Amino acid sequence: MSSKDKEELITIPEIPDFEALLKKQGYSLAGTHSAVKTCLWLGRSMKGEGECYKSRFYGITSHCCLQMTPTLRCNQRCLFCWRPTEAEVSFPKDWDSPVEIVGSSIKAQQKLISGFGGSAPRERWEEANQPKHVAISLSGEPTLYPHLPELVEEYEKQGFTTFIVSNGTVPDMMERIEPSQLYMSLDAPDRETYEKVCNPKSPELWDNINRSLEILGKKNNRKAIRITLVKGMNMIDPAGYARLIEIANPDFIEVKAYMHLGFSRSRLPREAMPSHEEVVSFAKELAEHLGYAIADEVEVSRIALLSKDGKVTYLD
């Protein structure tokens, strides 16, 4: 893709009202700086029409999963992100407490699913009103919230399993958090590719990511590395990815296709979305370099899961 073509692709219309845009996209604001959004699979699961890949891989019940973020701010502007990364989000003057966030996020989830009461089996709808898994990953980088360890503790006090997905750019916070499973995104095998694909707000963030990989390598909780593959951009050098992943020593590696959705459509062409077969092929090469094996794959989500023993292990 030429530089001229790229400039045309990343031209984004002005976003005058960020909060109004979020509500239009199905978000529910929780407290003063958090947000909740139900995913496609929650609705399908509630109606008994399928589960997301997290159910296949980790035993997560999709209609009992609360997807939220404690901050809408992010320090990367990844080309493949479906969110409106062009809109700048400022830090709040005062942060909500973990207790406030947990309570408001559960209420927001219940409000969002209230409309399913007449279309889903009553038992599943009631189960969904008492979520038991939280995915702290939505819009924004969760490790920018200064009370993230306490937020994890508060959710777990209320019986939740906790998943955090981070871009790894805040290593000090990565060291402090101990969720049920800690994901870290790794979307480039080298600095040059990282700066091109993830468009970081600071050149120091690649160094921070490498520090976070080292921190992950010393942690004892369940760890996963997630790679989002963009054809023609970062779908290169599996050996380079492997060298970085070895530092983190993760239990799982998710290799997933970029999906041509949301605001990413203004930055990338549809051809940047790899097929499921291409994702699996790349995952096999990566597995060979690491000594891992493919544990499972879900074609509809264009994702492959690698593990050390080639097995899927559910959370307790």
mmCIF file of C-alpha atoms in Angstrom, residues 13-223:
data_model
loop_
_atom_site.group_PDB
_atom_site.id
_atom_site.type_symbol
_atom_site.label_atom_id
_atom_site.label_comp_id
_atom_site.label_asym_id
_atom_site.label_seq_id
_atom_site.Cartn_x
_atom_site.Cartn_y
_atom_site.Cartn_z
ATOM 1 C CA PRO A 13 -14.580 12.260 10.049
ATOM 2 C CA GLU A 14 -14.711 14.610 13.027
ATOM 3 C CA ILE A 15 -16.211 13.125 16.202
ATOM 4 C CA PRO A 16 -17.974 16.047 17.917
ATOM 5 C CA ASP A 17 -19.577 14.242 20.895
ATOM 6 C CA PHE A 18 -17.683 11.194 22.116
ATOM 7 C CA GLU A 19 -20.162 10.179 24.825
ATOM 8 C CA ALA A 20 -23.103 10.411 22.427
ATOM 9 C CA LEU A 21 -21.173 8.269 19.957
ATOM 10 C CA LEU A 22 -20.518 5.613 22.603
ATOM 11 C CA LYS A 23 -24.184 5.435 23.541
ATOM 12 C CA LYS A 24 -25.112 5.125 19.860
ATOM 13 C CA GLN A 25 -22.706 2.183 19.583
ATOM 14 C CA GLY A 26 -24.400 0.384 22.485
ATOM 15 C CA TYR A 27 -22.186 1.393 25.402
ATOM 16 C CA SER A 28 -23.651 2.205 28.780
ATOM 17 C CA LEU A 29 -21.598 4.639 30.843
ATOM 18 C CA ALA A 30 -20.999 3.443 34.396
ATOM 19 C CA GLY A 31 -20.054 6.063 36.968
ATOM 20 C CA THR A 32 -18.033 9.011 35.697
ATOM 21 C CA HIS A 33 -15.365 7.276 33.573
ATOM 22 C CA SER A 34 -16.214 3.584 33.137
ATOM 23 C CA ALA A 35 -18.328 1.861 30.506
ATOM 24 C CA VAL A 36 -20.100 -1.441 29.825
ATOM 25 C CA LYS A 37 -21.078 -2.998 26.502
ATOM 26 C CA THR A 38 -22.726 -6.305 25.721
ATOM 27 C CA CYS A 39 -21.228 -8.321 22.909
ATOM 28 C CA LEU A 40 -22.942 -10.215 20.112
ATOM 29 C CA TRP A 41 -22.281 -13.537 21.824
ATOM 30 C CA LEU A 42 -24.018 -12.566 25.060
ATOM 31 C CA GLY A 43 -27.306 -12.207 23.195
ATOM 32 C CA ARG A 44 -26.771 -15.435 21.274
ATOM 33 C CA SER A 45 -25.855 -17.340 24.429
ATOM 34 C CA MET A 46 -28.917 -16.049 26.266
ATOM 35 C CA LYS A 47 -31.101 -17.432 23.478
ATOM 36 C CA GLY A 48 -29.179 -20.725 23.343
ATOM 37 C CA GLU A 49 -27.747 -19.915 19.902
ATOM 38 C CA GLY A 50 -24.041 -20.364 20.623
ATOM 39 C CA GLU A 51 -21.121 -19.237 22.769
ATOM 40 C CA CYS A 52 -18.035 -17.132 22.074
ATOM 41 C CA TYR A 53 -14.570 -18.584 21.732
ATOM 42 C CA LYS A 54 -13.815 -17.775 25.384
ATOM 43 C CA SER A 55 -16.392 -20.393 26.281
ATOM 44 C CA ARG A 56 -14.623 -22.973 24.108
ATOM 45 C CA PHE A 57 -11.166 -22.026 25.337
ATOM 46 C CA TYR A 58 -11.688 -21.188 29.022
ATOM 47 C CA GLY A 59 -15.167 -22.294 30.085
ATOM 48 C CA ILE A 60 -16.647 -18.788 30.242
ATOM 49 C CA THR A 61 -20.452 -18.687 30.053
ATOM 50 C CA SER A 62 -21.070 -15.966 27.488
ATOM 51 C CA HIS A 63 -24.397 -14.691 28.826
ATOM 52 C CA CYS A 64 -22.903 -14.417 32.319
ATOM 53 C CA CYS A 65 -19.931 -12.329 31.174
ATOM 54 C CA LEU A 66 -19.740 -8.590 31.904
ATOM 55 C CA GLN A 67 -17.531 -6.684 29.471
ATOM 56 C CA MET A 68 -16.341 -3.358 30.859
ATOM 57 C CA THR A 69 -13.561 -0.807 31.055
ATOM 58 C CA PRO A 70 -12.581 1.413 33.996
ATOM 59 C CA THR A 71 -11.271 4.106 31.635
ATOM 60 C CA LEU A 72 -12.051 5.148 28.073
ATOM 61 C CA ARG A 73 -8.571 6.584 27.555
ATOM 62 C CA CYS A 74 -5.883 4.713 25.629
ATOM 63 C CA ASN A 75 -2.229 5.497 24.950
ATOM 64 C CA GLN A 76 -2.179 3.709 21.580
ATOM 65 C CA ARG A 77 -4.106 4.396 18.375
ATOM 66 C CA CYS A 78 -3.945 0.976 16.755
ATOM 67 C CA LEU A 79 -4.930 0.938 13.101
ATOM 68 C CA PHE A 80 -6.915 -2.273 13.588
ATOM 69 C CA CYS A 81 -8.944 -1.013 16.571
ATOM 70 C CA TRP A 82 -12.689 -0.814 15.901
ATOM 71 C CA ARG A 83 -12.990 1.976 18.460
ATOM 72 C CA PRO A 84 -12.803 5.723 17.687
ATOM 73 C CA THR A 85 -9.156 6.116 18.675
ATOM 74 C CA GLU A 86 -9.060 9.492 16.919
ATOM 75 C CA ALA A 87 -11.155 10.986 19.738
ATOM 76 C CA GLU A 88 -8.954 12.167 22.609
ATOM 77 C CA VAL A 89 -10.238 11.200 26.066
ATOM 78 C CA SER A 90 -8.921 13.071 29.085
ATOM 79 C CA PHE A 91 -8.325 11.658 32.548
ATOM 80 C CA PRO A 92 -11.064 12.439 35.094
ATOM 81 C CA LYS A 93 -10.428 14.974 37.841
ATOM 82 C CA ASP A 94 -11.355 12.345 40.428
ATOM 83 C CA TRP A 95 -11.350 8.582 39.986
ATOM 84 C CA ASP A 96 -14.380 6.509 41.006
ATOM 85 C CA SER A 97 -13.666 3.906 43.677
ATOM 86 C CA PRO A 98 -13.592 0.194 42.828
ATOM 87 C CA VAL A 99 -16.767 -0.326 44.899
ATOM 88 C CA GLU A 100 -18.566 2.359 42.868
ATOM 89 C CA ILE A 101 -17.369 0.901 39.569
ATOM 90 C CA VAL A 102 -18.379 -2.684 40.367
ATOM 91 C CA GLY A 103 -21.847 -1.650 41.510
ATOM 92 C CA SER A 104 -22.479 0.697 38.590
ATOM 93 C CA SER A 105 -21.141 -1.792 36.016
ATOM 94 C CA ILE A 106 -23.466 -4.562 37.209
ATOM 95 C CA LYS A 107 -26.434 -2.174 37.109
ATOM 96 C CA ALA A 108 -25.430 -1.019 33.624
ATOM 97 C CA GLN A 109 -25.234 -4.632 32.421
ATOM 98 C CA GLN A 110 -28.657 -5.406 33.866
ATOM 99 C CA LYS A 111 -30.117 -2.359 32.120
ATOM 100 C CA LEU A 112 -28.554 -3.335 28.798
ATOM 101 C CA ILE A 113 -30.015 -6.864 28.888
ATOM 102 C CA SER A 114 -33.443 -5.857 30.170
ATOM 103 C CA GLY A 115 -34.829 -6.042 26.630
ATOM 104 C CA PHE A 116 -33.978 -9.743 26.364
ATOM 105 C CA GLY A 117 -36.563 -10.659 29.008
ATOM 106 C CA GLY A 118 -39.223 -11.411 26.424
ATOM 107 C CA SER A 119 -37.067 -13.164 23.826
ATOM 108 C CA ALA A 120 -34.785 -15.422 25.888
ATOM 109 C CA PRO A 121 -35.608 -18.351 28.179
ATOM 110 C CA ARG A 122 -36.421 -16.998 31.630
ATOM 111 C CA GLU A 123 -33.739 -19.115 33.325
ATOM 112 C CA ARG A 124 -30.952 -17.808 31.076
ATOM 113 C CA TRP A 125 -32.145 -14.209 31.425
ATOM 114 C CA GLU A 126 -32.078 -14.544 35.215
ATOM 115 C CA GLU A 127 -28.580 -16.037 35.057
ATOM 116 C CA ALA A 128 -27.430 -13.129 32.894
ATOM 117 C CA ASN A 129 -28.696 -10.684 35.507
ATOM 118 C CA GLN A 130 -26.203 -12.172 37.949
ATOM 119 C CA PRO A 131 -22.940 -12.062 35.924
ATOM 120 C CA LYS A 132 -20.066 -14.180 37.205
ATOM 121 C CA HIS A 133 -17.246 -13.316 34.793
ATOM 122 C CA VAL A 134 -15.818 -9.877 34.063
ATOM 123 C CA ALA A 135 -13.699 -9.045 31.028
ATOM 124 C CA ILE A 136 -11.886 -5.817 31.874
ATOM 125 C CA SER A 137 -11.297 -4.976 28.250
ATOM 126 C CA LEU A 138 -13.440 -2.786 26.079
ATOM 127 C CA SER A 139 -12.463 0.726 25.027
ATOM 128 C CA GLY A 140 -9.373 2.229 26.615
ATOM 129 C CA GLU A 141 -6.365 0.771 28.404
ATOM 130 C CA PRO A 142 -7.415 -0.613 31.830
ATOM 131 C CA THR A 143 -3.955 -0.322 33.414
ATOM 132 C CA LEU A 144 -4.302 3.468 33.240
ATOM 133 C CA TYR A 145 -6.877 3.204 36.058
ATOM 134 C CA PRO A 146 -4.792 3.700 39.232
ATOM 135 C CA HIS A 147 -6.909 1.399 41.446
ATOM 136 C CA LEU A 148 -7.001 -1.593 39.116
ATOM 137 C CA PRO A 149 -5.672 -4.136 41.673
ATOM 138 C CA GLU A 150 -8.399 -3.116 44.106
ATOM 139 C CA LEU A 151 -10.998 -3.304 41.314
ATOM 140 C CA VAL A 152 -9.988 -6.921 40.633
ATOM 141 C CA GLU A 153 -10.249 -7.687 44.347
ATOM 142 C CA GLU A 154 -13.718 -6.119 44.558
ATOM 143 C CA TYR A 155 -15.038 -8.136 41.621
ATOM 144 C CA GLU A 156 -13.578 -11.323 43.068
ATOM 145 C CA LYS A 157 -15.161 -10.579 46.467
ATOM 146 C CA GLN A 158 -18.480 -10.703 44.645
ATOM 147 C CA GLY A 159 -17.699 -14.101 43.106
ATOM 148 C CA PHE A 160 -16.439 -13.031 39.672
ATOM 149 C CA THR A 161 -13.630 -14.562 37.677
ATOM 150 C CA THR A 162 -11.558 -11.695 36.317
ATOM 151 C CA PHE A 163 -9.961 -11.307 32.898
ATOM 152 C CA ILE A 164 -7.793 -8.287 32.129
ATOM 153 C CA VAL A 165 -6.610 -7.498 28.612
ATOM 154 C CA SER A 166 -3.779 -4.968 28.540
ATOM 155 C CA ASN A 167 -1.489 -3.555 25.884
ATOM 156 C CA GLY A 168 1.407 -3.902 28.343
ATOM 157 C CA THR A 169 2.439 -0.248 28.194
ATOM 158 C CA VAL A 170 2.175 0.328 31.972
ATOM 159 C CA PRO A 171 4.577 -2.256 33.412
ATOM 160 C CA ASP A 172 4.329 -1.017 37.002
ATOM 161 C CA MET A 173 0.608 -1.793 36.983
ATOM 162 C CA MET A 174 1.165 -5.108 35.206
ATOM 163 C CA GLU A 175 3.341 -6.087 38.144
ATOM 164 C CA ARG A 176 0.617 -5.249 40.672
ATOM 165 C CA ILE A 177 -2.434 -6.952 39.162
ATOM 166 C CA GLU A 178 -3.375 -10.595 39.800
ATOM 167 C CA PRO A 179 -6.592 -11.404 37.908
ATOM 168 C CA SER A 180 -7.852 -14.912 37.192
ATOM 169 C CA GLN A 181 -6.253 -14.568 33.772
ATOM 170 C CA LEU A 182 -4.017 -11.780 32.514
ATOM 171 C CA TYR A 183 -3.878 -11.132 28.796
ATOM 172 C CA MET A 184 -1.264 -9.006 27.111
ATOM 173 C CA SER A 185 -1.570 -7.894 23.517
ATOM 174 C CA LEU A 186 1.565 -8.258 21.417
ATOM 175 C CA ASP A 187 0.854 -6.919 17.954
ATOM 176 C CA ALA A 188 4.348 -6.580 16.495
ATOM 177 C CA PRO A 189 7.605 -8.562 16.487
ATOM 178 C CA ASP A 190 9.763 -5.405 16.506
ATOM 179 C CA ARG A 191 9.744 -1.691 17.266
ATOM 180 C CA GLU A 192 9.338 -0.526 13.666
ATOM 181 C CA THR A 193 6.259 -2.655 13.075
ATOM 182 C CA TYR A 194 4.834 -1.674 16.449
ATOM 183 C CA GLU A 195 5.082 2.043 15.713
ATOM 184 C CA LYS A 196 3.474 1.556 12.299
ATOM 185 C CA VAL A 197 0.592 -0.658 13.452
ATOM 186 C CA CYS A 198 -0.127 0.594 16.982
ATOM 187 C CA ASN A 199 0.638 4.290 16.507
ATOM 188 C CA PRO A 200 1.737 4.832 20.152
ATOM 189 C CA LYS A 201 1.460 8.238 21.792
ATOM 190 C CA SER A 202 5.020 7.918 23.134
ATOM 191 C CA PRO A 203 8.138 6.258 21.647
ATOM 192 C CA GLU A 204 8.883 4.811 25.106
ATOM 193 C CA LEU A 205 5.924 2.447 24.997
ATOM 194 C CA TRP A 206 7.765 -0.283 23.063
ATOM 195 C CA ASP A 207 10.353 -0.410 25.855
ATOM 196 C CA ASN A 208 7.506 -0.596 28.387
ATOM 197 C CA ILE A 209 6.006 -3.539 26.503
ATOM 198 C CA ASN A 210 9.304 -5.404 26.714
ATOM 199 C CA ARG A 211 9.434 -4.739 30.459
ATOM 200 C CA SER A 212 5.902 -6.090 30.811
ATOM 201 C CA LEU A 213 6.900 -9.274 28.991
ATOM 202 C CA GLU A 214 9.626 -9.775 31.591
ATOM 203 C CA ILE A 215 7.138 -9.151 34.392
ATOM 204 C CA LEU A 216 4.719 -11.705 32.939
ATOM 205 C CA GLY A 217 7.508 -14.240 32.853
ATOM 206 C CA LYS A 218 7.819 -14.004 36.647
ATOM 207 C CA LYS A 219 4.100 -14.198 37.429
ATOM 208 C CA ASN A 220 2.427 -17.406 38.579
ATOM 209 C CA ASN A 221 -1.177 -16.639 37.603
ATOM 210 C CA ARG A 222 -2.678 -17.723 34.273
ATOM 211 C CA LYS A 223 -1.229 -15.692 31.426
#
